Structures are given as C-alpha cells and as structure tokens.
Amino acid sequence: MKAFNAIALGLALCSPWAAAQADFPDRPITLIVPFPAGGPTDIVGRVAAAKAGEILGQQVVVENRTGASGTIGMAATARAKPDGYTIGLATVSTHGTAPHLFPKLAYDPVRDFTPISNLVTSPNILAVNPSHPARDLAGFVAHVRANPGKEGYANAGAGGVNDLGMIWFLQLIDGKMNSISYRGSAPALTDTVAGVVPVIFDNFPSTLPYVKSGHLRALAITGTARNARLPDLPTFAEQGYKDYDVTAWYGVVAPAGVPDAVRDKLAAAFAQAVRDPATAAKMEETGAFPLGNTPQEFARQIETERDRWKVVIDKAGIKLQ
Ligand code: GLU
C-alpha cells in the first residue's frame, strides 16, 4: 500500500499538470477588462496588472472585451481554459446587478468562476454638465420633479450599477429620466462633458478628473463619508438620503476549476500588488480604496452582493426598459 501511495505521489508530482502548476506562470497572463479603456475598471485593472506582473515575473496583459454592461467580457472569462492564464476583472455590475436583469446571461456569477481577489472599492458620483441649472442635490431633485421624462442620464451600461443606482435614486425622489447607456464610463463621460447628455451617474475614479477640471459639476457622492479627493462634495446621506448607498468594486476572477495552487498564487500576487504603497497611492489618487482580499473572502462577498442587489431590484421592481 505504501509503495502504491509512493508511486501515486511520484506520478502526481511528475505529471505535466502538477509541473505546470509548480511553474505557474511561465508565460504572460491575459486579464480581460470588460469595459473600455479610460473607465474605472480599466484604470484599476491596468494599475494592478502592472504590479502583479512584476510580482509574478510574467506580464499581465490587459485585454478590453467590452459590451452589455461588462457581461460579454465576463462570459469570455467564464469560458476560458481554467489554467490561470486567462482571468477577468469582475465588477458589481457583472456579478451583482446584471445576473438579476439579463434573463439570458451566459454565466452564473458564483458557479462559473473561481474568485481570486477583490482589488478595490469605489464610491459613485452624481454629476451634471456645467450648463445644467442644478447647483446642488436639492436643486437637481426639484428640477427633475419639474421636468419628468425630459432629461437623460448617461451611464456605463444598461442594468449595470450606474444605471441601477440612478433608477433607484429616481424611485426615491419620484422622478423620471431617460437612461442613456454606453459601453462603459469613458464614452458616457465624453458625451456628458460635451453636453450631449446633461447628467451622469458614474463610479468616482473616472468622473473625478472632469470635476476637478470644471468640465462637470458634482452634486453628491455615495458612501458613509466624504471622499478626501473632493472633500467639499457632500454625500447623498448628508443630503437626506440615508439608506441610499451604491458601492462599486473591481475584483479578479478566473474560470471555475482553476487549481487551488494557481488560484492562491494569483491571489497573493494581486493582493500584494494593490497593497504595495506606490500602487495603493495611485489607486487612492483616483478616490478608490485598495482592498486585496482572499479568494474565500471575495467568494463570500460575491454572494452577498448578488443577494443584496436582488433585494434592491425586487423591492424597487426594477426592470430593464
Ligand atoms: N460602472 C461599471 C461597473 O462598476 C464600470 C464602468 C467602466 O469601467 O467603464 O461595473
């Protein structure tokens, strides 16, 4: 029996599969970012990928596979070979909101993935083109109520966190606006800055530079506290919307079935990457908060987020138009 175990162990250690795990990674890794370049997912993904690549000794190459609120890139991630060489950057949209709103979603947010590490969280922000009459949130609410259905708001994808965040807020204020969905924050911002759409609800990191440069006027930020990057901007809670909170996050996932050793190596590298002082400082400059949790913590978080958004969506009766 002992001899048999020894042979089995020897075979396991010598098998190409075990050898591949021990050498992982011996070639570049592809990180699928499911939103366009210049948006928050892309910003976080590129900063983290550069440092994680250094730590792993292999480049982590970002590939933007965009569309359908990030679900196209996530479907591609789920279908990839589970060897750790193709991973994806999941968001609250791809794993929290979209699963309840896309009846033909090509993946299950829990069953089809191996969670690696949730890298970063970020608040969301409501901002308007400077030509908009609203100077603050109270003015915005009054304007929307006085003009039902007349204005649109730009967002990073139908059924994603920015679309849903705004739909939820409009329900709270009993307002009506038209959802103008883009492939991601970057094109949504371009049109809001140009005045094509007067309002945007976005993840904080991508909108922040435009607020700082005066191309957009910020009215409120989500979360329990103000953000150090825009300390004068009040939260929704401060302005009377206590139970309204929408947080974005960006976390690395792999297809289901990735070996534990590969998963743990990736998780350790990405967590170390976002905690590295220079990388963390870059993330914090965008107003986001570096996290870098474990696969187990991230797995629980994905389930919690999926369930949390189901309650919000069901309670509010939110359906895609
Ligand atoms: N708002 C999207 C999300 O958090 C990200 C949009 C983008 O990166 O362009 O899922």
PDB file of C-alpha atoms in Angstrom, residues 6 8 10 26 33 89 94 101 108 124 167 176 187 205 207 210 218 221 224 241 243 255 266 282 302:
ATOM      1  CA  ALA A   6       4.570   6.495  -3.144  1.00  0.00           C
ATOM      2  CA  ALA A   8       0.863   7.602  -6.953  1.00  0.00           C
ATOM      3  CA  GLY A  10       5.510  10.331  -7.623  1.00  0.00           C
ATOM      4  CA  ASP A  26       5.676  30.550 -17.252  1.00  0.00           C
ATOM      5  CA  VAL A  33     -11.259  44.010 -18.625  1.00  0.00           C
ATOM      6  CA  LEU A  89     -11.877  41.810 -13.781  1.00  0.00           C
ATOM      7  CA  THR A  94     -21.147  41.842 -13.887  1.00  0.00           C
ATOM      8  CA  LEU A 101     -31.631  41.767 -15.019  1.00  0.00           C
ATOM      9  CA  ASP A 108     -23.644  32.184 -13.298  1.00  0.00           C
ATOM     10  CA  ASN A 124     -20.275  56.587  -7.080  1.00  0.00           C
ATOM     11  CA  ILE A 167     -33.060  54.164 -11.286  1.00  0.00           C
ATOM     12  CA  LYS A 176     -38.454  60.250 -14.247  1.00  0.00           C
ATOM     13  CA  PRO A 187     -17.849  57.083 -23.655  1.00  0.00           C
ATOM     14  CA  PRO A 205     -12.462  57.415 -10.349  1.00  0.00           C
ATOM     15  CA  THR A 207     -15.500  61.276 -13.215  1.00  0.00           C
ATOM     16  CA  TYR A 210     -13.589  66.125 -15.047  1.00  0.00           C
ATOM     17  CA  ALA A 218     -20.570  67.183  -8.881  1.00  0.00           C
ATOM     18  CA  ILE A 221     -21.228  61.106  -3.660  1.00  0.00           C
ATOM     19  CA  THR A 224     -20.942  56.913   4.550  1.00  0.00           C
ATOM     20  CA  TYR A 241     -30.907  60.032   1.506  1.00  0.00           C
ATOM     21  CA  ASP A 243     -30.493  54.437   3.113  1.00  0.00           C
ATOM     22  CA  PRO A 255     -12.955  30.454 -14.707  1.00  0.00           C
ATOM     23  CA  LEU A 266      -2.622  34.761  -8.333  1.00  0.00           C
ATOM     24  CA  LYS A 282      -2.151  55.501  -7.354  1.00  0.00           C
ATOM     25  CA  ILE A 302     -19.801  37.991  -4.464  1.00  0.00           C
TER      26      ILE A 302
END
